[in-house]
Coordinates of C-alpha atoms in Angstrom, one line a residue:
X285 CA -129.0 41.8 -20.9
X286 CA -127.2 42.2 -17.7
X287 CA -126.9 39.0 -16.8
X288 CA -126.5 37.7 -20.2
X289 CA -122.6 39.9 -20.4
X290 CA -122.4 38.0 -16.8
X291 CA -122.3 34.4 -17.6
X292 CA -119.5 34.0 -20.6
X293 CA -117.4 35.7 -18.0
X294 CA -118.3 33.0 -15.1
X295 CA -117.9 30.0 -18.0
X296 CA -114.3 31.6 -19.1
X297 CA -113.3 31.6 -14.8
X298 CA -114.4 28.1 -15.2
X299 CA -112.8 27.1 -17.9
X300 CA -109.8 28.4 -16.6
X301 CA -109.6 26.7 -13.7
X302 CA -110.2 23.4 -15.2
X303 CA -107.1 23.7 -17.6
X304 CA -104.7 24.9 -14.5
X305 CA -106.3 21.7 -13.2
X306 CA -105.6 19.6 -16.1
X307 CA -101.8 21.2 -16.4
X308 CA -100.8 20.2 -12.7
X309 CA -101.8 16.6 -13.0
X310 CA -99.7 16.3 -16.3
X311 CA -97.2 17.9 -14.1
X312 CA -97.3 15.9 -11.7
X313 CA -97.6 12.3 -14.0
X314 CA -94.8 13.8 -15.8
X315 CA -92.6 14.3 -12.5
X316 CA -93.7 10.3 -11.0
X317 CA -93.0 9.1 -14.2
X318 CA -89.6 10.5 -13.7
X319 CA -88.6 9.5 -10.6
X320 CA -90.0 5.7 -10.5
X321 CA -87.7 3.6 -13.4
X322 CA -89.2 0.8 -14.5
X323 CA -88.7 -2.4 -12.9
X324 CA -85.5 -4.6 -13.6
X325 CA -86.0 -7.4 -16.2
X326 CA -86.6 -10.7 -13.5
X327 CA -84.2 -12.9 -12.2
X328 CA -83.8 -16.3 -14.0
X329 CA -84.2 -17.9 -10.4
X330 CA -88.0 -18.2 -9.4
X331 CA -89.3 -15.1 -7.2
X332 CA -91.3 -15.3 -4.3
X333 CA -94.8 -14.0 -4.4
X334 CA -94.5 -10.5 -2.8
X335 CA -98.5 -10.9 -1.9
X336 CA -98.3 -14.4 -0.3
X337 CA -94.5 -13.8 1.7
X338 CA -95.4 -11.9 5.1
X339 CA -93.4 -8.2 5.1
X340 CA -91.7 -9.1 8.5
X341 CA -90.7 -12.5 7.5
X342 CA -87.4 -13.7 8.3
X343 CA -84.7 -15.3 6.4
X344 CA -84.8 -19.1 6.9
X345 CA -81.3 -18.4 8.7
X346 CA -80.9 -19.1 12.4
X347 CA -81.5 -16.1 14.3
X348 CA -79.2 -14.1 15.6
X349 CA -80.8 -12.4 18.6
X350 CA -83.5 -14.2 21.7
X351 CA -85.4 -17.0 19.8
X352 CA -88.2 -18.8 21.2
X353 CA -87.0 -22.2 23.5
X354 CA -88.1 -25.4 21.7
X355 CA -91.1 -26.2 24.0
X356 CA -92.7 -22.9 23.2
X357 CA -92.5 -23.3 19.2
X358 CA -96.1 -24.1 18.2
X359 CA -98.7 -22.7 16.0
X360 CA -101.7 -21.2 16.9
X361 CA -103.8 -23.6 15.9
X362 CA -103.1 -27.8 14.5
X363 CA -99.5 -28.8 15.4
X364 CA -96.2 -29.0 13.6
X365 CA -94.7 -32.1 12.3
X366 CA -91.3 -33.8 14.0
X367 CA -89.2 -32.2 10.3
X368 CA -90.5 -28.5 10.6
X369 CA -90.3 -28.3 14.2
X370 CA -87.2 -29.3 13.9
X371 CA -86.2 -27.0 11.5
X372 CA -87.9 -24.2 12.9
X373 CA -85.2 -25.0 16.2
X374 CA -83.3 -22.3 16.7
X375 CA -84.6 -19.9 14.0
X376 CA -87.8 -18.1 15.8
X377 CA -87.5 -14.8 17.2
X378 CA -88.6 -14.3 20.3
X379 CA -91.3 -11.6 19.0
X380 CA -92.2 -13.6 15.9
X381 CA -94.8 -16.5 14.9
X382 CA -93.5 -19.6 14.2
X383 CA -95.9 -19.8 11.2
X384 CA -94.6 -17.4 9.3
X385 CA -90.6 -18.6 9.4
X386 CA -92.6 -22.3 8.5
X387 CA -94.0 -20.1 5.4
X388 CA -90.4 -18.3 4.4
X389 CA -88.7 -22.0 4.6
X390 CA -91.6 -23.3 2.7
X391 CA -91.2 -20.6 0.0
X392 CA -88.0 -22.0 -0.8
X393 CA -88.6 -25.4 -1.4
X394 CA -91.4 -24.2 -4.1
X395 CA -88.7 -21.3 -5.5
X396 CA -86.3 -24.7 -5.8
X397 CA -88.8 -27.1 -7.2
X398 CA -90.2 -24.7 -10.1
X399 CA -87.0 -23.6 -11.0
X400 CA -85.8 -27.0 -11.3
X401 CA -88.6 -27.7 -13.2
X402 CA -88.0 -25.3 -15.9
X403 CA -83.6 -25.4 -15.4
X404 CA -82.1 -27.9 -13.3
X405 CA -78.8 -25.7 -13.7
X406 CA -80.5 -22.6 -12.6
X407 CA -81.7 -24.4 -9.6
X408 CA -78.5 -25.7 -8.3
X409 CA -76.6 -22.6 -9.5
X410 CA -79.6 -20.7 -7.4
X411 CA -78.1 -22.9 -4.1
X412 CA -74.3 -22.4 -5.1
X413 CA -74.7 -18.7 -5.0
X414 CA -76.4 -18.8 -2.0
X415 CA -79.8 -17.1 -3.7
X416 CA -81.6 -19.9 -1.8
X417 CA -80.6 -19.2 1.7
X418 CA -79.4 -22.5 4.3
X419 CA -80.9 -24.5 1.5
X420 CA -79.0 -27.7 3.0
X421 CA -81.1 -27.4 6.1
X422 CA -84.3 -25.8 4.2
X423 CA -84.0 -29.6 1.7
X424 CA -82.9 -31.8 4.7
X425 CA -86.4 -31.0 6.8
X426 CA -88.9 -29.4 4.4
X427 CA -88.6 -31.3 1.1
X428 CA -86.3 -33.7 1.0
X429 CA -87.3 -34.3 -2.1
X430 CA -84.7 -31.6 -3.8
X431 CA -81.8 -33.4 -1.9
X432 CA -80.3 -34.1 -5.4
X433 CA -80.2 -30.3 -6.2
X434 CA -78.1 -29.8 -3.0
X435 CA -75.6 -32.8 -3.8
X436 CA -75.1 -31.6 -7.4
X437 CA -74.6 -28.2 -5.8
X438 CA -72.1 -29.3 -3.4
X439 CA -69.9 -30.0 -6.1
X440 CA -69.6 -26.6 -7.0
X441 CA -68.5 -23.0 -5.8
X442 CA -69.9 -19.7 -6.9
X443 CA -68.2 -16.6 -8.7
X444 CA -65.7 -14.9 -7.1
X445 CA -62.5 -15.9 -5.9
X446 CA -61.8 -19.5 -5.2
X447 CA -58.8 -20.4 -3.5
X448 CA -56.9 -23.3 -4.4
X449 CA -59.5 -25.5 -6.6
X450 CA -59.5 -28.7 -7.7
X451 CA -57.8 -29.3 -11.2
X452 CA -59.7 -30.0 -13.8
X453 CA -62.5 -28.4 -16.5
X454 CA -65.2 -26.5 -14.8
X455 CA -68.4 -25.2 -16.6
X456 CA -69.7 -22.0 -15.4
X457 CA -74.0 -22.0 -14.6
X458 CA -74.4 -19.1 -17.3
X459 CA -74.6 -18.2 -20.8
X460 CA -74.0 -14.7 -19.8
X461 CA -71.1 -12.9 -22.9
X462 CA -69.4 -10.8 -19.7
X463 CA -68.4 -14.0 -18.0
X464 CA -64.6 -14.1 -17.4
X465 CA -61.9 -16.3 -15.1
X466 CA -58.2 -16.6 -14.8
X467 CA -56.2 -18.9 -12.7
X468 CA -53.1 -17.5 -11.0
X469 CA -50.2 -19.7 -9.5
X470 CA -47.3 -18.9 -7.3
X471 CA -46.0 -15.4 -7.4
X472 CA -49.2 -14.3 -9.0
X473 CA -48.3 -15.7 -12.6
X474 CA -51.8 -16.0 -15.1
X475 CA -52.0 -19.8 -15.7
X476 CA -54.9 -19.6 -18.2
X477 CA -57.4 -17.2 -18.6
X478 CA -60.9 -17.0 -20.7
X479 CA -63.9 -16.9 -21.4
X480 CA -63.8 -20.0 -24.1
X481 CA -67.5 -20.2 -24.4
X482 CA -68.5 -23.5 -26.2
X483 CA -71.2 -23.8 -29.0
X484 CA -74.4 -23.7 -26.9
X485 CA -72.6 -20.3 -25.3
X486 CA -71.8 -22.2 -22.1
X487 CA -67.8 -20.8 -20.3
X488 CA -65.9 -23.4 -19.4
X489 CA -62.8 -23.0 -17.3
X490 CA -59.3 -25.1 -17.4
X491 CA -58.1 -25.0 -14.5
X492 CA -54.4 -26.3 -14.5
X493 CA -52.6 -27.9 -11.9
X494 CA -50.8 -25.9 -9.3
X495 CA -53.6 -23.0 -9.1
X496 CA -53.7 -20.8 -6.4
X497 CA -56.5 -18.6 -6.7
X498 CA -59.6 -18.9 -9.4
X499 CA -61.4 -15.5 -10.1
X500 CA -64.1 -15.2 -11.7
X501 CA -66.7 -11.9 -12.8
X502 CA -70.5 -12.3 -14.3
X503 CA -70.5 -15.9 -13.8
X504 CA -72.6 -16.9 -11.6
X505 CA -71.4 -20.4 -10.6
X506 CA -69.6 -23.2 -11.4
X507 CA -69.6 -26.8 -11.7
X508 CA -67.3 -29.6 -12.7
X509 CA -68.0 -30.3 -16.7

């Protein structure tokens, strides 16, 4: 009988301690859940694969600090071609391998060609904005293929202030309801001012003659209509 008083008291300790157990964990799921928001809806432009782009990656940009000299740009194993070594000229830090600069330029020509393949617009805003960094020189040696995204986006300039632009009717790269513009002349005088979105919900921009500065918020880009 002894031991029989014993065990309910050993099962309640028991049971005890697996409900404090049980309460911390919801705790604690409670308090991550909390301090991790969940992610922001995706960019229209293509993403690159966070699993296949290398953490310590560079930007396609030329480097800033020591970079390898030109004869010492090679991979560890095969060779480069005449177009990537010369892209990868003047864009390899000392410390880094070539490879994986090759693989951040590369990146951006597939970011460009299946964004263009879903919205040629997106694409070329993508380059005006400068979401596609050195595009020109990523285009010019990598795939030249997507030379007529760069041409169309030369055309353009992206949102923010433009100083002194062109004349003429400008559509903006968005469909985006908090797009706005003005165009101010001398002595800071509103020459026109919108957003006049069209049917399909594109903004498009007059911009009259003797315009000094073009602002524009939440547009993106823009590009002759």
């Amino acid at each position: 009988m002894r031991g029989f008083h014993r065990r309910p008291a050993r099962v309640a300790a028991v049971v005890t301690a697996a409900l404090l157990a049980l309460s911390a964990c919801s705790s604690g799921s409670d308090d991550k859940a909390k301090a991790d928001p969940p992610p922001s809806p995706a960019a229209s432009v293509d993403a690159p694969d966070p699993q296949s782009s290398p953490e310590a990656a560079p930007s396609p940009s030329a480097s800033k600090g020591p970079v390898l000299p030109d004869a010492k740009i090679t991979p560890a194993t095969g060779s480069f071609t005449k177009a990537q070594k010369k892209f990868l000229e003047g864009r390899v830090p000392a410390s880094m391998d070539p490879a994986a600069v090759l693989q951040t330029g590369d990146e951006s020509c597939q970011r460009l060609a299946r964004t263009a393949k879903r919205d040629k617009d997106a694409a070329v805003g993508a380059i005006i904005a400068g979401d596609i960094p050195d595009a020109a020189d990523v285009v010019e040696h990598l795939c030249p293929e997507q030379k007529p995204l760069v041409t169309a986006a030369s055309k353009g300039f992206p949102d923010g202030t433009k100083n002194r632009p062109a004349a003429g009717t400008y559509r903006a790269l968005t469909t985006d309801p908090a797009c706005s513009w003005r165009a101010v002349g001398s002595g800071g005088k509103v020459l026109a001012s919108g957003p006049a979105a069209g049917a399909d919900g594109t903004v498009k921009a007059k911009v009259p003659a003797g315009t000094k500065e073009f602002t524009s918020t939440g547009c993106y880009a823009w590009l002759p209509a």
